[in-house]
């Protein structure tokens, strides 16, 4: 029993002293040191909601980046083909490229908001799951097997 209680107290102390993640200009900081996006994803894995928001934000970033690259490449290639050959310049590739660029704008616009919401959700979860006096309950319980103490935190 002593070993289990000691282990529980040790785990609670680790959770209680967890540091908040800060996001400054698109970079993540933990205890004043910059951490990578991968390390941030691993830290957020402990909170399911924050992890889902973070993954959604990263998916939006990837899809939006692809659409910008794809659209820009189509427009540039069509311009070069129009300058080099006798083909009429604004062809279907230009219109598809412009549509791709226009589609990427609303996709990329929500990524920073979702990322910040994921960080805030994680940081708020640290505050509520910490070890404090409000989270401790000690009850006497009885059941068919006997009497005991129930310790909740």
Backbone as JSON Lines, residues from 0, in Angstrom:
{"i":0,"aa":"X","n":[0.83,-1.19,0.0],"ca":[0.0,0.0,0.0],"c":[0.87,1.25,0.0]}
{"i":1,"aa":"X","n":[1.97,1.21,0.77],"ca":[2.86,2.37,0.83],"c":[3.47,2.64,-0.54]}
{"i":2,"aa":"X","n":[3.82,1.57,-1.23],"ca":[4.46,1.74,-2.54],"c":[3.48,2.36,-3.54]}
{"i":3,"aa":"X","n":[2.24,1.9,-3.5],"ca":[1.24,2.44,-4.42],"c":[0.96,3.9,-4.12]}
{"i":4,"aa":"X","n":[0.82,4.21,-2.83],"ca":[0.57,5.6,-2.44],"c":[1.74,6.51,-2.81]}
{"i":5,"aa":"X","n":[2.96,6.03,-2.63],"ca":[4.15,6.8,-3.0],"c":[4.19,7.02,-4.51]}
{"i":6,"aa":"X","n":[3.88,5.97,-5.26],"ca":[3.86,6.1,-6.72],"c":[2.8,7.1,-7.18]}
{"i":7,"aa":"X","n":[1.63,7.06,-6.57],"ca":[0.57,8.0,-6.92],"c":[0.99,9.43,-6.61]}
{"i":8,"aa":"X","n":[1.58,9.65,-5.45],"ca":[2.05,11.0,-5.09],"c":[3.12,11.48,-6.04]}
{"i":9,"aa":"X","n":[4.02,10.58,-6.45],"ca":[5.07,10.94,-7.39],"c":[4.47,11.35,-8.74]}
{"i":10,"aa":"X","n":[3.51,10.58,-9.23],"ca":[2.86,10.91,-10.5],"c":[2.09,12.23,-10.41]}
{"i":11,"aa":"X","n":[1.44,12.46,-9.29],"ca":[0.72,13.72,-9.12],"c":[1.67,14.9,-9.06]}
{"i":12,"aa":"X","n":[2.83,14.71,-8.47],"ca":[3.77,15.82,-8.41],"c":[4.3,16.16,-9.8]}
{"i":13,"aa":"X","n":[4.44,15.13,-10.64],"ca":[4.88,15.38,-12.02],"c":[3.83,16.17,-12.77]}
{"i":14,"aa":"X","n":[2.57,15.79,-12.61],"ca":[1.48,16.51,-13.27],"c":[1.35,17.91,-12.72]}
{"i":15,"aa":"X","n":[1.54,18.08,-11.43],"ca":[1.36,19.38,-10.8],"c":[2.41,20.38,-11.27]}
{"i":16,"aa":"X","n":[3.59,19.89,-11.6],"ca":[4.65,20.8,-12.01],"c":[4.84,20.85,-13.52]}
{"i":17,"aa":"X","n":[3.87,20.39,-14.26],"ca":[3.94,20.48,-15.71],"c":[3.88,21.94,-16.13]}
{"i":18,"aa":"X","n":[4.65,22.25,-17.12],"ca":[4.74,23.63,-17.59],"c":[3.78,23.84,-18.75]}
{"i":19,"aa":"X","n":[3.34,25.06,-18.87],"ca":[2.44,25.42,-19.95],"c":[3.23,25.64,-21.24]}
{"i":20,"aa":"X","n":[2.58,25.34,-22.34],"ca":[3.16,25.59,-23.65],"c":[2.75,26.99,-24.08]}
{"i":21,"aa":"X","n":[3.69,27.73,-24.6],"ca":[3.42,29.07,-25.11],"c":[3.67,29.07,-26.62]}
{"i":22,"aa":"X","n":[2.85,29.82,-27.34],"ca":[3.03,29.96,-28.78],"c":[3.33,31.42,-29.08]}
{"i":23,"aa":"X","n":[4.5,31.67,-29.63],"ca":[4.92,33.02,-29.97],"c":[5.39,33.01,-31.42]}
{"i":24,"aa":"X","n":[4.69,33.77,-32.25],"ca":[5.03,33.92,-33.67],"c":[5.19,32.56,-34.37]}
{"i":25,"aa":"X","n":[4.28,31.64,-34.1],"ca":[4.29,30.35,-34.77],"c":[5.27,29.35,-34.21]}
{"i":26,"aa":"X","n":[5.96,29.69,-33.12],"ca":[6.9,28.77,-32.51],"c":[6.4,28.39,-31.12]}
{"i":27,"aa":"X","n":[6.73,27.18,-30.71],"ca":[6.26,26.68,-29.42],"c":[7.38,26.72,-28.4]}
{"i":28,"aa":"X","n":[7.05,27.17,-27.19],"ca":[8.04,27.27,-26.13],"c":[7.53,26.55,-24.88]}
{"i":29,"aa":"X","n":[8.42,25.82,-24.23],"ca":[8.14,25.13,-22.99],"c":[9.27,25.48,-22.03]}
{"i":30,"aa":"X","n":[8.93,26.12,-20.93],"ca":[9.9,26.58,-19.93],"c":[10.94,27.52,-20.56]}
{"i":31,"aa":"X","n":[10.52,28.32,-21.51],"ca":[11.42,29.29,-22.13],"c":[12.28,28.73,-23.24]}
{"i":32,"aa":"X","n":[12.22,27.42,-23.48],"ca":[13.01,26.81,-24.55],"c":[12.09,26.42,-25.69]}
{"i":33,"aa":"X","n":[12.59,26.65,-26.9],"ca":[11.79,26.33,-28.08],"c":[11.74,24.82,-28.25]}
{"i":34,"aa":"X","n":[10.54,24.32,-28.55],"ca":[10.36,22.91,-28.82],"c":[9.79,22.74,-30.22]}
{"i":35,"aa":"X","n":[10.01,21.57,-30.78],"ca":[9.55,21.32,-32.15],"c":[8.06,21.03,-32.18]}
{"i":36,"aa":"X","n":[7.53,21.01,-33.36],"ca":[6.11,20.69,-33.54],"c":[5.83,19.25,-33.13]}
{"i":37,"aa":"X","n":[6.77,18.38,-33.37],"ca":[6.62,16.98,-32.98],"c":[6.57,16.83,-31.46]}
{"i":38,"aa":"X","n":[7.44,17.52,-30.76],"ca":[7.43,17.47,-29.3],"c":[6.13,18.06,-28.75]}
{"i":39,"aa":"X","n":[5.65,19.1,-29.4],"ca":[4.37,19.69,-28.98],"c":[3.24,18.69,-29.17]}
{"i":40,"aa":"X","n":[3.24,17.99,-30.29],"ca":[2.21,16.99,-30.55],"c":[2.26,15.88,-29.49]}
{"i":41,"aa":"X","n":[3.46,15.48,-29.08],"ca":[3.6,14.44,-28.06],"c":[3.09,14.94,-26.71]}
{"i":42,"aa":"X","n":[3.33,16.21,-26.39],"ca":[2.83,16.75,-25.13],"c":[1.31,16.85,-25.14]}
{"i":43,"aa":"X","n":[0.75,17.24,-26.27],"ca":[-0.69,17.39,-26.37],"c":[-1.42,16.06,-26.43]}
{"i":44,"aa":"X","n":[-0.7,14.97,-26.62],"ca":[-1.34,13.65,-26.71],"c":[-2.03,13.26,-25.41]}
{"i":45,"aa":"X","n":[-1.63,13.87,-24.29],"ca":[-2.26,13.54,-23.02],"c":[-3.67,14.11,-22.91]}
{"i":46,"aa":"X","n":[-3.99,15.11,-23.72],"ca":[-5.33,15.72,-23.72],"c":[-5.96,15.44,-25.08]}
{"i":47,"aa":"X","n":[-6.99,14.62,-25.11],"ca":[-7.59,14.18,-26.38],"c":[-8.16,15.33,-27.2]}
{"i":48,"aa":"X","n":[-8.81,16.27,-26.54],"ca":[-9.41,17.39,-27.26],"c":[-8.32,18.28,-27.87]}
{"i":49,"aa":"X","n":[-7.3,18.59,-27.07],"ca":[-6.21,19.43,-27.57],"c":[-5.46,18.73,-28.7]}
{"i":50,"aa":"X","n":[-5.27,17.43,-28.57],"ca":[-4.58,16.68,-29.61],"c":[-5.38,16.69,-30.92]}
{"i":51,"aa":"X","n":[-6.69,16.53,-30.83],"ca":[-7.52,16.55,-32.03],"c":[-7.49,17.92,-32.7]}
{"i":52,"aa":"X","n":[-7.55,18.99,-31.91],"ca":[-7.48,20.34,-32.47],"c":[-6.13,20.59,-33.13]}
{"i":53,"aa":"X","n":[-5.07,20.13,-32.49],"ca":[-3.72,20.32,-33.04],"c":[-3.58,19.58,-34.37]}
{"i":54,"aa":"X","n":[-4.05,18.34,-34.42],"ca":[-3.98,17.57,-35.67],"c":[-4.81,18.22,-36.76]}
{"i":55,"aa":"X","n":[-5.98,18.73,-36.4],"ca":[-6.82,19.4,-37.37],"c":[-6.14,20.64,-37.93]}
{"i":56,"aa":"X","n":[-5.48,21.38,-37.06],"ca":[-4.75,22.57,-37.49],"c":[-3.6,22.2,-38.43]}
{"i":57,"aa":"X","n":[-2.89,21.14,-38.1],"ca":[-1.78,20.71,-38.96],"c":[-2.3,20.2,-40.31]}
{"i":58,"aa":"X","n":[-3.46,19.52,-40.31],"ca":[-4.05,19.08,-41.57],"c":[-4.45,20.26,-42.43]}
{"i":59,"aa":"X","n":[-5.05,21.28,-41.81],"ca":[-5.41,22.49,-42.56],"c":[-4.16,23.14,-43.16]}
{"i":60,"aa":"X","n":[-3.09,23.17,-42.39],"ca":[-1.84,23.76,-42.86],"c":[-1.29,22.98,-44.06]}
{"i":61,"aa":"X","n":[-1.32,21.66,-43.98],"ca":[-0.8,20.84,-45.07],"c":[-1.64,20.96,-46.33]}
{"i":62,"aa":"X","n":[-2.95,20.9,-46.18],"ca":[-3.84,20.99,-47.34],"c":[-3.75,22.38,-47.98]}
{"i":63,"aa":"X","n":[-3.75,23.42,-47.15],"ca":[-3.63,24.78,-47.67],"c":[-2.31,25.02,-48.36]}
{"i":64,"aa":"X","n":[-1.24,24.49,-47.8],"ca":[0.08,24.63,-48.43],"c":[0.15,23.92,-49.76]}
{"i":65,"aa":"X","n":[-0.45,22.73,-49.81],"ca":[-0.48,22.0,-51.08],"c":[-1.25,22.78,-52.14]}
{"i":66,"aa":"X","n":[-2.41,23.32,-51.77],"ca":[-3.21,24.07,-52.74],"c":[-2.49,25.32,-53.23]}
{"i":67,"aa":"X","n":[-1.76,26.0,-52.35],"ca":[-0.99,27.18,-52.78],"c":[0.1,26.76,-53.77]}
{"i":68,"aa":"X","n":[0.84,25.7,-53.41],"ca":[1.91,25.24,-54.3],"c":[1.38,24.76,-55.65]}
{"i":69,"aa":"X","n":[0.31,23.99,-55.61],"ca":[-0.28,23.46,-56.83],"c":[-0.82,24.58,-57.71]}
{"i":70,"aa":"X","n":[-1.55,25.51,-57.1],"ca":[-2.12,26.62,-57.87],"c":[-1.06,27.54,-58.43]}
{"i":71,"aa":"X","n":[-0.06,27.85,-57.62],"ca":[1.03,28.71,-58.09],"c":[1.8,28.07,-59.23]}
{"i":72,"aa":"X","n":[2.05,26.77,-59.12],"ca":[2.78,26.07,-60.17],"c":[1.98,26.05,-61.47]}
{"i":73,"aa":"X","n":[0.67,25.82,-61.38],"ca":[-0.14,25.81,-62.6],"c":[-0.13,27.17,-63.29]}
{"i":74,"aa":"X","n":[-0.24,28.22,-62.51],"ca":[-0.26,29.56,-63.1],"c":[1.09,29.88,-63.74]}
{"i":75,"aa":"X","n":[2.18,29.59,-63.05],"ca":[3.51,29.89,-63.59],"c":[3.79,29.06,-64.84]}
{"i":76,"aa":"X","n":[3.46,27.79,-64.8],"ca":[3.68,26.93,-65.98],"c":[2.87,27.43,-67.17]}
{"i":77,"aa":"X","n":[1.64,27.84,-66.92],"ca":[0.81,28.33,-68.03],"c":[1.36,29.65,-68.58]}
{"i":78,"aa":"X","n":[1.89,30.5,-67.72],"ca":[2.5,31.76,-68.2],"c":[3.72,31.45,-69.07]}
{"i":79,"aa":"X","n":[4.56,30.52,-68.61],"ca":[5.76,30.18,-69.39],"c":[5.36,29.55,-70.72]}
{"i":80,"aa":"X","n":[4.4,28.66,-70.72],"ca":[3.94,28.05,-71.98],"c":[3.36,29.11,-72.9]}
{"i":81,"aa":"X","n":[2.63,30.07,-72.35],"ca":[2.06,31.15,-73.16],"c":[3.12,32.05,-73.76]}
{"i":82,"aa":"X","n":[4.23,32.28,-73.04],"ca":[5.31,33.12,-73.56],"c":[6.16,32.4,-74.59]}
{"i":83,"aa":"X","n":[6.37,31.12,-74.4],"ca":[7.27,30.37,-75.27],"c":[6.58,29.91,-76.56]}
{"i":84,"aa":"X","n":[5.35,29.51,-76.47],"ca":[4.67,28.97,-77.66],"c":[3.57,29.92,-78.14]}
{"i":85,"aa":"X","n":[2.92,29.52,-79.18],"ca":[1.87,30.34,-79.76],"c":[0.48,30.01,-79.2]}
{"i":86,"aa":"X","n":[0.42,29.4,-78.03],"ca":[-0.85,29.0,-77.42],"c":[-1.46,30.24,-76.76]}
{"i":87,"aa":"X","n":[-2.77,30.33,-76.81],"ca":[-3.46,31.45,-76.17],"c":[-3.18,31.38,-74.67]}
{"i":88,"aa":"X","n":[-2.78,32.52,-74.08],"ca":[-2.28,32.48,-72.69],"c":[-3.27,32.05,-71.64]}
{"i":89,"aa":"X","n":[-4.33,32.74,-71.33],"ca":[-5.11,32.24,-70.19],"c":[-5.88,30.99,-70.58]}
{"i":90,"aa":"X","n":[-5.25,29.86,-70.33],"ca":[-5.92,28.59,-70.63],"c":[-6.58,28.05,-69.37]}
{"i":91,"aa":"X","n":[-7.05,26.83,-69.45],"ca":[-7.73,26.21,-68.31],"c":[-6.82,26.04,-67.11]}
{"i":92,"aa":"X","n":[-5.52,25.83,-67.33],"ca":[-4.57,25.64,-66.23],"c":[-4.49,26.9,-65.36]}
{"i":93,"aa":"X","n":[-4.54,28.07,-65.98],"ca":[-4.5,29.31,-65.21],"c":[-5.74,29.44,-64.33]}
{"i":94,"aa":"X","n":[-6.88,29.12,-64.89],"ca":[-8.12,29.24,-64.11],"c":[-8.16,28.23,-62.96]}
{"i":95,"aa":"X","n":[-7.67,27.02,-63.22],"ca":[-7.61,26.01,-62.16],"c":[-6.63,26.44,-61.07]}
{"i":96,"aa":"X","n":[-5.5,27.01,-61.49],"ca":[-4.51,27.49,-60.53],"c":[-5.04,28.62,-59.67]}
{"i":97,"aa":"X","n":[-5.75,29.56,-60.28],"ca":[-6.34,30.68,-59.53],"c":[-7.41,30.16,-58.57]}
{"i":98,"aa":"X","n":[-8.19,29.19,-59.02],"ca":[-9.21,28.6,-58.14],"c":[-8.56,27.88,-56.96]}
{"i":99,"aa":"X","n":[-7.46,27.21,-57.23],"ca":[-6.74,26.53,-56.16],"c":[-6.17,27.52,-55.15]}
{"i":100,"aa":"X","n":[-5.61,28.61,-55.64],"ca":[-5.09,29.66,-54.75],"c":[-6.21,30.29,-53.93]}
{"i":101,"aa":"X","n":[-7.35,30.52,-54.57],"ca":[-8.47,31.13,-53.85],"c":[-9.05,30.17,-52.81]}
{"i":102,"aa":"X","n":[-9.03,28.88,-53.11],"ca":[-9.55,27.89,-52.16],"c":[-8.64,27.76,-50.94]}
{"i":103,"aa":"X","n":[-7.35,27.96,-51.13],"ca":[-6.41,27.82,-50.01],"c":[-6.58,28.91,-48.95]}
{"i":104,"aa":"X","n":[-7.11,30.06,-49.32],"ca":[-7.24,31.18,-48.37],"c":[-8.18,30.83,-47.22]}
{"i":105,"aa":"X","n":[-9.42,30.37,-47.46],"ca":[-10.26,30.04,-46.31],"c":[-9.77,28.82,-45.53]}
{"i":106,"aa":"X","n":[-9.09,27.91,-46.21],"ca":[-8.56,26.75,-45.49],"c":[-7.47,27.17,-44.52]}
{"i":107,"aa":"X","n":[-6.56,28.03,-44.97],"ca":[-5.46,28.45,-44.11],"c":[-5.87,29.47,-43.05]}
{"i":108,"aa":"X","n":[-7.0,30.14,-43.26],"ca":[-7.39,31.2,-42.32],"c":[-7.75,30.67,-40.94]}
{"i":109,"aa":"X","n":[-8.25,29.44,-40.83],"ca":[-8.67,28.93,-39.54],"c":[-7.61,28.14,-38.8]}
{"i":110,"aa":"X","n":[-6.43,27.94,-39.39],"ca":[-5.44,27.08,-38.76],"c":[-4.82,27.7,-37.51]}
{"i":111,"aa":"X","n":[-4.57,28.99,-37.52],"ca":[-3.94,29.59,-36.33],"c":[-4.91,29.64,-35.16]}
{"i":112,"aa":"X","n":[-6.19,29.85,-35.45],"ca":[-7.19,29.87,-34.39],"c":[-7.32,28.49,-33.74]}
{"i":113,"aa":"X","n":[-7.32,27.43,-34.57],"ca":[-7.4,26.08,-34.03],"c":[-6.15,25.73,-33.23]}
{"i":114,"aa":"X","n":[-5.0,26.16,-33.72],"ca":[-3.75,25.87,-33.02],"c":[-3.74,26.54,-31.65]}
{"i":115,"aa":"X","n":[-4.17,27.79,-31.6],"ca":[-4.19,28.51,-30.32],"c":[-5.21,27.89,-29.38]}
{"i":116,"aa":"X","n":[-6.34,27.44,-29.92],"ca":[-7.35,26.79,-29.09],"c":[-6.82,25.48,-28.53]}
{"i":117,"aa":"X","n":[-6.04,24.74,-29.31],"ca":[-5.43,23.49,-28.83],"c":[-4.46,23.76,-27.68]}
{"i":118,"aa":"X","n":[-3.62,24.78,-27.83],"ca":[-2.66,25.13,-26.78],"c":[-3.4,25.59,-25.52]}
{"i":119,"aa":"X","n":[-4.43,26.41,-25.69],"ca":[-5.2,26.89,-24.54],"c":[-5.93,25.74,-23.84]}
{"i":120,"aa":"X","n":[-6.47,24.81,-24.6],"ca":[-7.15,23.65,-24.01],"c":[-6.17,22.81,-23.2]}
{"i":121,"aa":"X","n":[-4.98,22.61,-23.73],"ca":[-3.96,21.84,-23.01],"c":[-3.55,22.55,-21.73]}
{"i":122,"aa":"X","n":[-3.3,23.86,-21.83],"ca":[-2.87,24.62,-20.65],"c":[-3.96,24.67,-19.59]}
{"i":123,"aa":"X","n":[-5.22,24.82,-20.0],"ca":[-6.33,24.81,-19.04],"c":[-6.48,23.44,-18.39]}
{"i":124,"aa":"X","n":[-6.2,22.39,-19.15],"ca":[-6.26,21.04,-18.59],"c":[-5.2,20.81,-17.54]}
{"i":125,"aa":"X","n":[-4.05,21.47,-17.69],"ca":[-3.0,21.36,-16.67],"c":[-3.44,22.01,-15.38]}
{"i":126,"aa":"X","n":[-4.14,23.12,-15.51],"ca":[-4.57,23.84,-14.32],"c":[-5.63,23.07,-13.56]}
{"i":127,"aa":"X","n":[-6.54,22.43,-14.28],"ca":[-7.64,21.74,-13.59],"c":[-7.25,20.37,-13.09]}
{"i":128,"aa":"X","n":[-6.25,19.72,-13.72],"ca":[-5.88,18.39,-13.29],"c":[-4.74,18.4,-12.28]}
{"i":129,"aa":"X","n":[-4.3,19.57,-11.89],"ca":[-3.2,19.66,-10.94],"c":[-3.61,19.19,-9.56]}
{"i":130,"aa":"X","n":[-2.63,18.99,-8.71],"ca":[-2.87,18.5,-7.36],"c":[-3.12,19.7,-6.46]}
{"i":131,"aa":"X","n":[-4.35,19.87,-6.02],"ca":[-4.66,20.93,-5.07],"c":[-5.7,20.42,-4.08]}
{"i":132,"aa":"X","n":[-6.0,21.23,-3.1],"ca":[-6.87,20.79,-2.02],"c":[-8.3,20.55,-2.48]}
{"i":133,"aa":"X","n":[-8.73,21.2,-3.53],"ca":[-10.11,21.04,-4.0],"c":[-10.34,19.7,-4.69]}
{"i":134,"aa":"X","n":[-9.28,19.05,-5.13],"ca":[-9.43,17.79,-5.86],"c":[-9.34,16.56,-4.96]}
{"i":135,"aa":"X","n":[-9.12,16.73,-3.69],"ca":[-8.91,15.6,-2.79],"c":[-10.21,15.25,-2.08]}
{"i":136,"aa":"X","n":[-10.54,13.96,-2.09],"ca":[-11.68,13.46,-1.33],"c":[-11.24,12.23,-0.56]}
{"i":137,"aa":"X","n":[-11.66,12.15,0.7],"ca":[-11.38,10.98,1.52],"c":[-12.7,10.51,2.09]}
{"i":138,"aa":"X","n":[-13.1,9.3,1.75],"ca":[-14.39,8.76,2.18],"c":[-14.19,7.4,2.82]}
{"i":139,"aa":"X","n":[-15.08,7.08,3.74],"ca":[-15.14,5.75,4.31],"c":[-16.2,5.0,3.52]}
{"i":140,"aa":"X","n":[-15.82,3.83,3.0],"ca":[-16.75,3.06,2.2],"c":[-16.95,1.68,2.82]}
{"i":141,"aa":"X","n":[-18.1,1.13,2.56],"ca":[-18.41,-0.22,3.04],"c":[-19.1,-0.96,1.91]}
{"i":142,"aa":"X","n":[-18.73,-2.21,1.74],"ca":[-19.4,-3.06,0.78],"c":[-19.45,-4.48,1.34]}
{"i":143,"aa":"X","n":[-19.77,-5.42,0.5],"ca":[-19.94,-6.78,0.98],"c":[-18.64,-7.43,1.44]}
{"i":144,"aa":"X","n":[-17.51,-6.83,1.05],"ca":[-16.22,-7.41,1.42],"c":[-15.62,-6.77,2.68]}
{"i":145,"aa":"X","n":[-16.17,-5.66,3.11],"ca":[-15.67,-5.04,4.35],"c":[-15.7,-3.54,4.27]}
{"i":146,"aa":"X","n":[-14.91,-2.93,5.14],"ca":[-14.82,-1.48,5.22],"c":[-13.48,-1.03,4.67]}
{"i":147,"aa":"X","n":[-13.42,0.26,4.21],"ca":[-12.17,0.76,3.7],"c":[-12.2,2.27,3.52]}
{"i":148,"aa":"X","n":[-11.07,2.81,3.13],"ca":[-10.93,4.23,2.85],"c":[-10.85,4.42,1.35]}
{"i":149,"aa":"X","n":[-11.59,5.38,0.86],"ca":[-11.56,5.72,-0.56],"c":[-10.89,7.08,-0.67]}
{"i":150,"aa":"X","n":[-9.8,7.13,-1.41],"ca":[-9.02,8.35,-1.58],"c":[-9.1,8.75,-3.04]}
{"i":151,"aa":"X","n":[-9.78,9.88,-3.33],"ca":[-9.91,10.38,-4.71],"c":[-9.18,11.7,-4.84]}
{"i":152,"aa":"X","n":[-8.57,11.86,-6.0],"ca":[-7.88,13.12,-6.28],"c":[-7.96,13.41,-7.75]}
